[in-house]
Tab-separated table of C-alpha atoms in Angstrom:
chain	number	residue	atom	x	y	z
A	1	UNK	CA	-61.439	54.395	-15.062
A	2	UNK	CA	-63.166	57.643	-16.659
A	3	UNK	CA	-66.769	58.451	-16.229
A	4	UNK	CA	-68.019	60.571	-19.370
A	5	UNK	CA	-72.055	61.746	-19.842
A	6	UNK	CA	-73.712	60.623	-22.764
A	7	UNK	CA	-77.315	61.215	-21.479
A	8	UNK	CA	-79.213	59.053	-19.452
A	9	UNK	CA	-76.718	56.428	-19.791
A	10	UNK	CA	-73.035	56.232	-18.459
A	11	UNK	CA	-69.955	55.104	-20.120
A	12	UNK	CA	-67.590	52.875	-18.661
A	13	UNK	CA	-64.087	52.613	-19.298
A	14	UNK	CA	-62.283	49.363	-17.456
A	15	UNK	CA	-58.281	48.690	-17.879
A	16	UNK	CA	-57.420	45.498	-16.111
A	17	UNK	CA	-53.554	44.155	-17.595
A	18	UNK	CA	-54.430	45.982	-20.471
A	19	UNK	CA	-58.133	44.560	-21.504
A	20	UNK	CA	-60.660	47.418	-22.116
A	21	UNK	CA	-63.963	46.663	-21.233
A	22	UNK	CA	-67.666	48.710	-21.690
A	23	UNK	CA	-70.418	48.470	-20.325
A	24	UNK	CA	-73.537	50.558	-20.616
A	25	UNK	CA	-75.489	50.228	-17.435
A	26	UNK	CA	-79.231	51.768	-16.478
A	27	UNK	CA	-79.684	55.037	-15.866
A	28	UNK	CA	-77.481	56.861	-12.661
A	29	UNK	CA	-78.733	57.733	-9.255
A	30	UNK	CA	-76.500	60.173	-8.804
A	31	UNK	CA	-77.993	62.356	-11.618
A	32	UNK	CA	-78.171	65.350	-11.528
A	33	UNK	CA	-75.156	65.726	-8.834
A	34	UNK	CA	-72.145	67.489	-9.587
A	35	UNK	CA	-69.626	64.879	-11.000
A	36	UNK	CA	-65.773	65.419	-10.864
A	37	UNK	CA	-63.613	64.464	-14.233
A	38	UNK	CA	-61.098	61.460	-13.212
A	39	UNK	CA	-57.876	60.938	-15.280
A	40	UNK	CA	-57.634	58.490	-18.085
A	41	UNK	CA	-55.900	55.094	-18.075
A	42	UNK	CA	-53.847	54.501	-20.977
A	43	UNK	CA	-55.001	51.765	-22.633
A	44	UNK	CA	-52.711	49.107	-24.151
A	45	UNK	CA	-53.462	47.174	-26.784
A	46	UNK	CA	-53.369	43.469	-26.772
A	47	UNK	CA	-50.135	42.286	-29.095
A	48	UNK	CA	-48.261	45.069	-26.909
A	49	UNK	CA	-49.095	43.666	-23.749
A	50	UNK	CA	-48.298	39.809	-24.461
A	51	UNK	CA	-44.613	41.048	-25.760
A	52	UNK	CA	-44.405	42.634	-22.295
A	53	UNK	CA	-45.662	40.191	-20.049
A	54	UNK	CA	-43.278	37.271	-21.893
A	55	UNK	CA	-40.297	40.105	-21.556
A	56	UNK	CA	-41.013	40.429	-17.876
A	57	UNK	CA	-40.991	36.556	-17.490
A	58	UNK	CA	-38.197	36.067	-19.208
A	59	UNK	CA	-35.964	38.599	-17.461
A	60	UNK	CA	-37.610	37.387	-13.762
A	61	UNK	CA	-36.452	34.031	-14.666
A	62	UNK	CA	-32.915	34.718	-15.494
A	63	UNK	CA	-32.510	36.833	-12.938
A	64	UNK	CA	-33.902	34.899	-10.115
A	65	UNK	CA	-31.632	32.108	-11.377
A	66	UNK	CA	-28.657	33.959	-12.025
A	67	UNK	CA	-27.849	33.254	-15.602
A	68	UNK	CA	-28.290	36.259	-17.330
A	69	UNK	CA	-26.896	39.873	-17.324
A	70	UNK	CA	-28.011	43.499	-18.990
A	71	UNK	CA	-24.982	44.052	-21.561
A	72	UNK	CA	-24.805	48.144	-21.930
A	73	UNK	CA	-25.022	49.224	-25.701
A	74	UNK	CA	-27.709	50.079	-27.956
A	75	UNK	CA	-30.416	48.711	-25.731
A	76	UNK	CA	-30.434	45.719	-23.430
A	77	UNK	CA	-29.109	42.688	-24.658
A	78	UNK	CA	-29.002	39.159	-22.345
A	79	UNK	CA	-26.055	36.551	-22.317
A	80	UNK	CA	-26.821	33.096	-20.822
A	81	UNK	CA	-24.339	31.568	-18.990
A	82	UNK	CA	-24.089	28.033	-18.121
A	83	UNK	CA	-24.410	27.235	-14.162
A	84	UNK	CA	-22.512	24.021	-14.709
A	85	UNK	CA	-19.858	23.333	-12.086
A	86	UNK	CA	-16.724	20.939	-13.062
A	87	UNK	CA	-16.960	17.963	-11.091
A	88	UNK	CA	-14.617	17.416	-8.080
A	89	UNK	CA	-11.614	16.105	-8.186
A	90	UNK	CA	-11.139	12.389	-7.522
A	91	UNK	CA	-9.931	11.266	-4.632
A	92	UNK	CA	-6.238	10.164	-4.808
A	93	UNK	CA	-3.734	7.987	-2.703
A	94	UNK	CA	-0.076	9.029	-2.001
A	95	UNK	CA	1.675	5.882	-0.865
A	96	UNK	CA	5.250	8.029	-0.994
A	97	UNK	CA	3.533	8.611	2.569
A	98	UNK	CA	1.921	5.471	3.391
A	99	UNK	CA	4.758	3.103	3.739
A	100	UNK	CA	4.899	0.063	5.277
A	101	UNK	CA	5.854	0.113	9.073
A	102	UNK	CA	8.525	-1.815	11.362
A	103	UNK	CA	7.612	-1.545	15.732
A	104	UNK	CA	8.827	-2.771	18.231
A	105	UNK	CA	6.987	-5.240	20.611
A	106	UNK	CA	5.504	-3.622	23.319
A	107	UNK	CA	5.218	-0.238	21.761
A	108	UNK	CA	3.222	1.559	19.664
A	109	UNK	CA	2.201	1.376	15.962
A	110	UNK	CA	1.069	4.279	13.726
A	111	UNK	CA	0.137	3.213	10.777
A	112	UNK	CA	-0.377	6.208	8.224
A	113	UNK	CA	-2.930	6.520	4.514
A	114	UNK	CA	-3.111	9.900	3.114
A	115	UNK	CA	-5.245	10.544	0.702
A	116	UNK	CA	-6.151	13.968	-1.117
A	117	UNK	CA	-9.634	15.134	-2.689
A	118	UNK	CA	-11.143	12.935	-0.132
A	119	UNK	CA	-14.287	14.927	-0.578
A	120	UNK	CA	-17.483	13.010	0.571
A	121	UNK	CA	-16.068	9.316	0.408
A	122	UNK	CA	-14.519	7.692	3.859
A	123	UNK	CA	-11.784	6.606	4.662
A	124	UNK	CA	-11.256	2.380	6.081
A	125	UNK	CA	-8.900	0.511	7.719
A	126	UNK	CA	-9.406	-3.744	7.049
A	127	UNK	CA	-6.783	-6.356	8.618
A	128	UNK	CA	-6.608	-8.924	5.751
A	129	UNK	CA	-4.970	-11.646	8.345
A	130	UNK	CA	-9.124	-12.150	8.899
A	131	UNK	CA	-10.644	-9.611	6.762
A	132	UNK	CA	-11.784	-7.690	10.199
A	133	UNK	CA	-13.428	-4.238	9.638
A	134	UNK	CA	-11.038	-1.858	11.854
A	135	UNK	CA	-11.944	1.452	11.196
A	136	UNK	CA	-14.320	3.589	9.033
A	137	UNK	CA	-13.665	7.415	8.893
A	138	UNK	CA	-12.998	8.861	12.640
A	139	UNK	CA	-15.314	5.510	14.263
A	140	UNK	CA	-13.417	2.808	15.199
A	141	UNK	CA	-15.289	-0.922	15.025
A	142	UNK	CA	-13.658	-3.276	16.289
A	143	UNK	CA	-13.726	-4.766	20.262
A	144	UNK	CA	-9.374	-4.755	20.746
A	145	UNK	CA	-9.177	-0.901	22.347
A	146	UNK	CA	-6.048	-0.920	21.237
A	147	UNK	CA	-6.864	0.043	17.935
A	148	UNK	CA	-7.938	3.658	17.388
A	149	UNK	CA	-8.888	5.867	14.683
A	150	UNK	CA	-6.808	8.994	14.103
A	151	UNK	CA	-7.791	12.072	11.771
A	152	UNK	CA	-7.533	15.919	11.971
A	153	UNK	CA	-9.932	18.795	10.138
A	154	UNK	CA	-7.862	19.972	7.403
A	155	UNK	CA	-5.532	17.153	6.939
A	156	UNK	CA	-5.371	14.317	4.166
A	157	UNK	CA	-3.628	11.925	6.856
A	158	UNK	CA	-5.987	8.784	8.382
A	159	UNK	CA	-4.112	7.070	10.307
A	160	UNK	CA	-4.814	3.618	12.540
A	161	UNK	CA	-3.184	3.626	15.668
A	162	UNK	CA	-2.428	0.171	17.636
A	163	UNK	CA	-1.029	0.301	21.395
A	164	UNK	CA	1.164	-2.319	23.035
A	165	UNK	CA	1.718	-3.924	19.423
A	166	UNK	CA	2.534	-7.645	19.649
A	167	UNK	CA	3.958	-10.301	17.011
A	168	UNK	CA	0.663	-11.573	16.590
A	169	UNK	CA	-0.292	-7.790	14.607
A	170	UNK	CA	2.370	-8.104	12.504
A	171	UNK	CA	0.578	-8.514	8.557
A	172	UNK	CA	-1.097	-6.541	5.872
A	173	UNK	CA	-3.649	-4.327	6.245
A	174	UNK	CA	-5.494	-2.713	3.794
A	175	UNK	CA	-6.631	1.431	3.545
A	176	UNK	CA	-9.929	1.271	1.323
A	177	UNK	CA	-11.456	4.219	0.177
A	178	UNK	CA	-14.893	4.513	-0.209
A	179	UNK	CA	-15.213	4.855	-4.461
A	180	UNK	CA	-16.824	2.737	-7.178
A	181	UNK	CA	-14.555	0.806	-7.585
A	182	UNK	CA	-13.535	1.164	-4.063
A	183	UNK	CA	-9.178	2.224	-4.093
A	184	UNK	CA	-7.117	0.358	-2.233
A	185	UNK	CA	-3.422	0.874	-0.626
A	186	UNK	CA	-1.909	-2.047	1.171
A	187	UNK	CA	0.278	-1.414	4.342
A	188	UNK	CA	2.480	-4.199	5.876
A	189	UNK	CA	3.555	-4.174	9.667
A	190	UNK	CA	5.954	-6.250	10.970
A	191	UNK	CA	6.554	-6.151	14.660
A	192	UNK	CA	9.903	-7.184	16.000
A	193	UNK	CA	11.476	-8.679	19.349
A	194	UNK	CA	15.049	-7.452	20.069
A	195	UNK	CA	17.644	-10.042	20.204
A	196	UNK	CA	20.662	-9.822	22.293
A	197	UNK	CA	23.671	-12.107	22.480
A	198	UNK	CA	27.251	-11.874	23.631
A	199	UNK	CA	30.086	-13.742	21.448
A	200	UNK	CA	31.737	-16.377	22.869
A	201	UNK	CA	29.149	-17.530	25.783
A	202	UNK	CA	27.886	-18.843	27.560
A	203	UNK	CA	31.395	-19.324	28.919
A	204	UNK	CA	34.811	-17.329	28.591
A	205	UNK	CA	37.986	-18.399	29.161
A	206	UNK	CA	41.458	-15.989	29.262
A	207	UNK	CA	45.123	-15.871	31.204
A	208	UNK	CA	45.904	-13.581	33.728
A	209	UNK	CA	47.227	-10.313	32.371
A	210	UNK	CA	45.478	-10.807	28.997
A	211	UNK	CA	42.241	-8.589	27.748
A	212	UNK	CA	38.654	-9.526	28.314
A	213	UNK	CA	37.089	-8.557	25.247
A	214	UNK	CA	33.040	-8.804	25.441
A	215	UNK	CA	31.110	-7.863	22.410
A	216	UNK	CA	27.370	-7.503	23.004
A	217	UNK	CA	25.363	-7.404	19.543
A	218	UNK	CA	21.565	-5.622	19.615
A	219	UNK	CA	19.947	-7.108	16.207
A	220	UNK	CA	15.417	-6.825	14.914
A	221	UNK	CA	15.711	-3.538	16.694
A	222	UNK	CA	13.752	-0.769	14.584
A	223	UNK	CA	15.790	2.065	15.930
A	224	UNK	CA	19.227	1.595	17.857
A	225	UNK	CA	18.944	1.576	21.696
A	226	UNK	CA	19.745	5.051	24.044
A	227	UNK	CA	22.073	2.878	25.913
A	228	UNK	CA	23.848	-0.341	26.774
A	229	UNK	CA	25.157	-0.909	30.876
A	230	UNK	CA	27.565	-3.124	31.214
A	231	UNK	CA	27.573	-4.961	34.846
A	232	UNK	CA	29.430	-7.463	36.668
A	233	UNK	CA	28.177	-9.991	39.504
A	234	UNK	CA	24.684	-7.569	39.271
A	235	UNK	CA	27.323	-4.582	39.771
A	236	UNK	CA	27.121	-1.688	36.999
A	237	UNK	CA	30.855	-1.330	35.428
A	238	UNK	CA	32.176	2.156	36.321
A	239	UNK	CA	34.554	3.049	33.359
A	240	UNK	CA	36.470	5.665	35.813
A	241	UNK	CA	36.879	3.444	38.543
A	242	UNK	CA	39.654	2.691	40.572
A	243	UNK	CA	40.304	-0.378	38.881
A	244	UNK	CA	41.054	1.245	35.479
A	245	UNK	CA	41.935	-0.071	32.164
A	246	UNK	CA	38.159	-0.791	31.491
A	247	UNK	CA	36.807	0.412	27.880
A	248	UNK	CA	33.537	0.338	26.410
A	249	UNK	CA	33.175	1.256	22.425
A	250	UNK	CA	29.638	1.811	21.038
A	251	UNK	CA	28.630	1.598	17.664
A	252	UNK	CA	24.872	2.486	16.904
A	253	UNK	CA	23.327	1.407	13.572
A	254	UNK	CA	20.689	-1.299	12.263
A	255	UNK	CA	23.054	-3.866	13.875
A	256	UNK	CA	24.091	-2.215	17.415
A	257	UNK	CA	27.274	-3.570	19.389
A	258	UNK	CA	28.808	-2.311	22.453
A	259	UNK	CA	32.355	-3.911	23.493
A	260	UNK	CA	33.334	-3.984	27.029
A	261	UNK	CA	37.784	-3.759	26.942
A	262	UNK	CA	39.079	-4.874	30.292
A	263	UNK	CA	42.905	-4.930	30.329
A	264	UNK	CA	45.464	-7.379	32.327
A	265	UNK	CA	42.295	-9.772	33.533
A	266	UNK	CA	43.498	-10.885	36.824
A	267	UNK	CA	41.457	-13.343	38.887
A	268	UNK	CA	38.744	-10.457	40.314
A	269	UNK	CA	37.456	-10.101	37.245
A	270	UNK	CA	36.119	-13.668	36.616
A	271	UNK	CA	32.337	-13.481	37.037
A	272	UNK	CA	29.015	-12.954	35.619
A	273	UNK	CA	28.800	-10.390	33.034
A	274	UNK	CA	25.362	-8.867	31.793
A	275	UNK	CA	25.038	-6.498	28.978
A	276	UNK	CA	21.700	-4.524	29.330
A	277	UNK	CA	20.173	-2.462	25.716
A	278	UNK	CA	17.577	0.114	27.090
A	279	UNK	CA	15.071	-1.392	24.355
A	280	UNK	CA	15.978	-4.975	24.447
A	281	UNK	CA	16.846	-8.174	27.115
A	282	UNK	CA	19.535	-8.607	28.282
A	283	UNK	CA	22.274	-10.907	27.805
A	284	UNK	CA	25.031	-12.507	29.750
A	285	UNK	CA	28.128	-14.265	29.709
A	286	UNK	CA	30.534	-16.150	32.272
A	287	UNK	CA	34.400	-15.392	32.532
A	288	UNK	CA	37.146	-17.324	33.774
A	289	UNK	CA	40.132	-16.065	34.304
A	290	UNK	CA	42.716	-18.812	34.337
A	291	UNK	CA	46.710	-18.712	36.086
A	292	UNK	CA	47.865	-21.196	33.693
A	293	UNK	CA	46.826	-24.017	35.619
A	294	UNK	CA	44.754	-25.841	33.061
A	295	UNK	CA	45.591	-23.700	29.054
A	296	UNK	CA	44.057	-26.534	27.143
A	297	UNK	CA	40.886	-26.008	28.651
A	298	UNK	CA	40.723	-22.054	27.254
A	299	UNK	CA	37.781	-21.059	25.112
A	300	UNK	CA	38.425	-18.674	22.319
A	301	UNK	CA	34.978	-17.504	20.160
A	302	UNK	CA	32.963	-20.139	21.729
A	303	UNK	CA	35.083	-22.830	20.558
A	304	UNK	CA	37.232	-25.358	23.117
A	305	UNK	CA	40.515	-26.638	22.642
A	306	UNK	CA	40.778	-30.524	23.223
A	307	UNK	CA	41.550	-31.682	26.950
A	308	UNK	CA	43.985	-34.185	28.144
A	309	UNK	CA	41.246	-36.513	28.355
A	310	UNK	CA	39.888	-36.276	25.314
A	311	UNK	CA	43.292	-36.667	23.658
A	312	UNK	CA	43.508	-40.020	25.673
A	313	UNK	CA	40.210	-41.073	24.030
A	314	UNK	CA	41.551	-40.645	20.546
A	315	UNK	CA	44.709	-42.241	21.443
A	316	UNK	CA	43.049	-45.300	23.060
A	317	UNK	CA	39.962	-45.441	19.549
A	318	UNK	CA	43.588	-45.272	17.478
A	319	UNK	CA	45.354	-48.176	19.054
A	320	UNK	CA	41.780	-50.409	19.080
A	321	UNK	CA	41.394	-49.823	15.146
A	322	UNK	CA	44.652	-50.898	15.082
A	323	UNK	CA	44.282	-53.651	16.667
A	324	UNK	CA	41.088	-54.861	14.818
A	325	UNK	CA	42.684	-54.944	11.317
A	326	UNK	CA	45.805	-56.934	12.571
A	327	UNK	CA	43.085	-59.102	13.890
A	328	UNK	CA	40.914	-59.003	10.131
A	329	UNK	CA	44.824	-60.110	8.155
């Protein structure tokens, strides 16, 4: 603003964002009083100032947003860049590590889904035996608190845990991720009881001075057992005893046996013989140990010879069909 004498009048010179303004008002007050010169505003014409107030906008807006940059050369020059992300990757199952699963009754089940890129979908567990909502993310929903959700920060495992599994759990059970369509992975459990049997029992029968041989078979066991004892009359079998000549021979696999060697039987060692897996029942077998008295009656693999008696039968059946066709001539 400039004040400039022309009179009895003053002049009036107003810049505001570059309009200039005059106005010639009534005569001044102050005439007469000593007046002191003021700088003067440059003035800006109109075209000049639009071009600069749409520069400024321009450049607040790309800056503020991050999509433009001052390029150095022969004056500024502005890029745009786009601000477009890719998308996330989709989420993916890896059933090389969600196999199905085998446990043992009694134990405990772990049944594993991993899944990568899981991003912001969740993760479900459903039991397709009655289409019963287990599990959804880390929250498990069902009233059985044997079943449990399982997950760690960081990790692309989710895994449904069941405690004191029994036959009854044994099915399919489906991992569902949360996508449209939703992805599924299919698991199957099957829960298995441990069988144990001796061959040849329930009963045994061998001469004095001949081997007992007892072979004890383990079978449905998911993982062979830490041990097998051996006992006689409810006594465990010490293999360094005083007795001596007593052998056992393990062999551990997806069929388990365990053979219990006892050389020259002698009548001592008839009994009751149990053969106890550490992750099974037990099983048991009766031996007889004969002097000869009675060697038609020995058993050999579980099958009998014929007896005297039964002999006589056949004899006595021969001689009556014999009869009854002399009779029919």
């Amino acid at each position: 603003m400039s004040w400039k004498k022309t009179g009895e009048t003053r002049k009036v010179s107003c810049w505001v964002m570059g309009e200039q303004e005059e106005n010639v008002g009534s005569p001044s007050p102050l005439r007469g009083l000593p007046r002191t010169p003021r700088p003067t505003l440059p003035v800006i014409h109109k075209h000049v100032k639009h071009e600069m107030a749409t520069f400024t906008c321009v450049l607040f807006i790309l800056f503020c947003t991050g999509e433009g940059h001052v390029q150095e050369g022969r004056g500024p020059h502005l890029q745009y860049h786009s601000a477009t992300l890719p998308p996330p990757s989709p989420p993916q199952l890896d059933p090389s590590h969600s196999a199905d699963v085998t446990a043992l009754a009694g134990k405990t089940a772990i049944l594993n889904c991993r899944v990568h890129n899981v991003n912001n979908k969740t993760v479900s567990w459903v039991r397709h035996r009655d289409i019963h909502l287990l599990t959804v993310g880390r929250y498990t929903y069902t009233s059985d608190q044997r079943f449990r959700a399982l997950h760690e920060d960081d990790s692309d495992d989710w895994l449904l845990k069941i405690n004191y599994v029994q036959p009854r759990d044994s099915g399919v059970y489906e991992c569902q991720v949360s996508t449209t369509p939703p992805m599924s992975h299919f698991i199957r459990l099957r829960v298995v009881e441990p069988h144990t049997h001796i061959l040849g029992g329930p009963d045994l029968h061998v001469n004095t001075g001949s081997t007992i041989n007892l072979t004890c078979l383990v079978e449905y066991s998911p993982e062979p057992p830490d041990f097998i004892f051996w006992s006689h009359n409810n006594k465990i079998i010490s293999y360094d005893s005083s007795r001596g000549g007593v052998t056992v021979i393990l062999e551990k696999g997806d069929l388990t046996t365990s053979t219990l060697l006892i050389q020259k039987a002698r009548g001592s060692d008839s009994g009751h013989y149990d053969c106890s897996p550490s992750n099974a029942a037990p099983a048991n077998v009766t031996v007889h140990v004969l002097n000869g008295e009675h060697p038609a009656a020995m058993q050999h693999g579980g099958q009998s010879a014929y007896t005297n008696s039964s002999l006589g039968n056949i004899l006595f059946l021969l001689v009556l069909l014999a009869v009854l066709q002399t009779t029919v001539k």
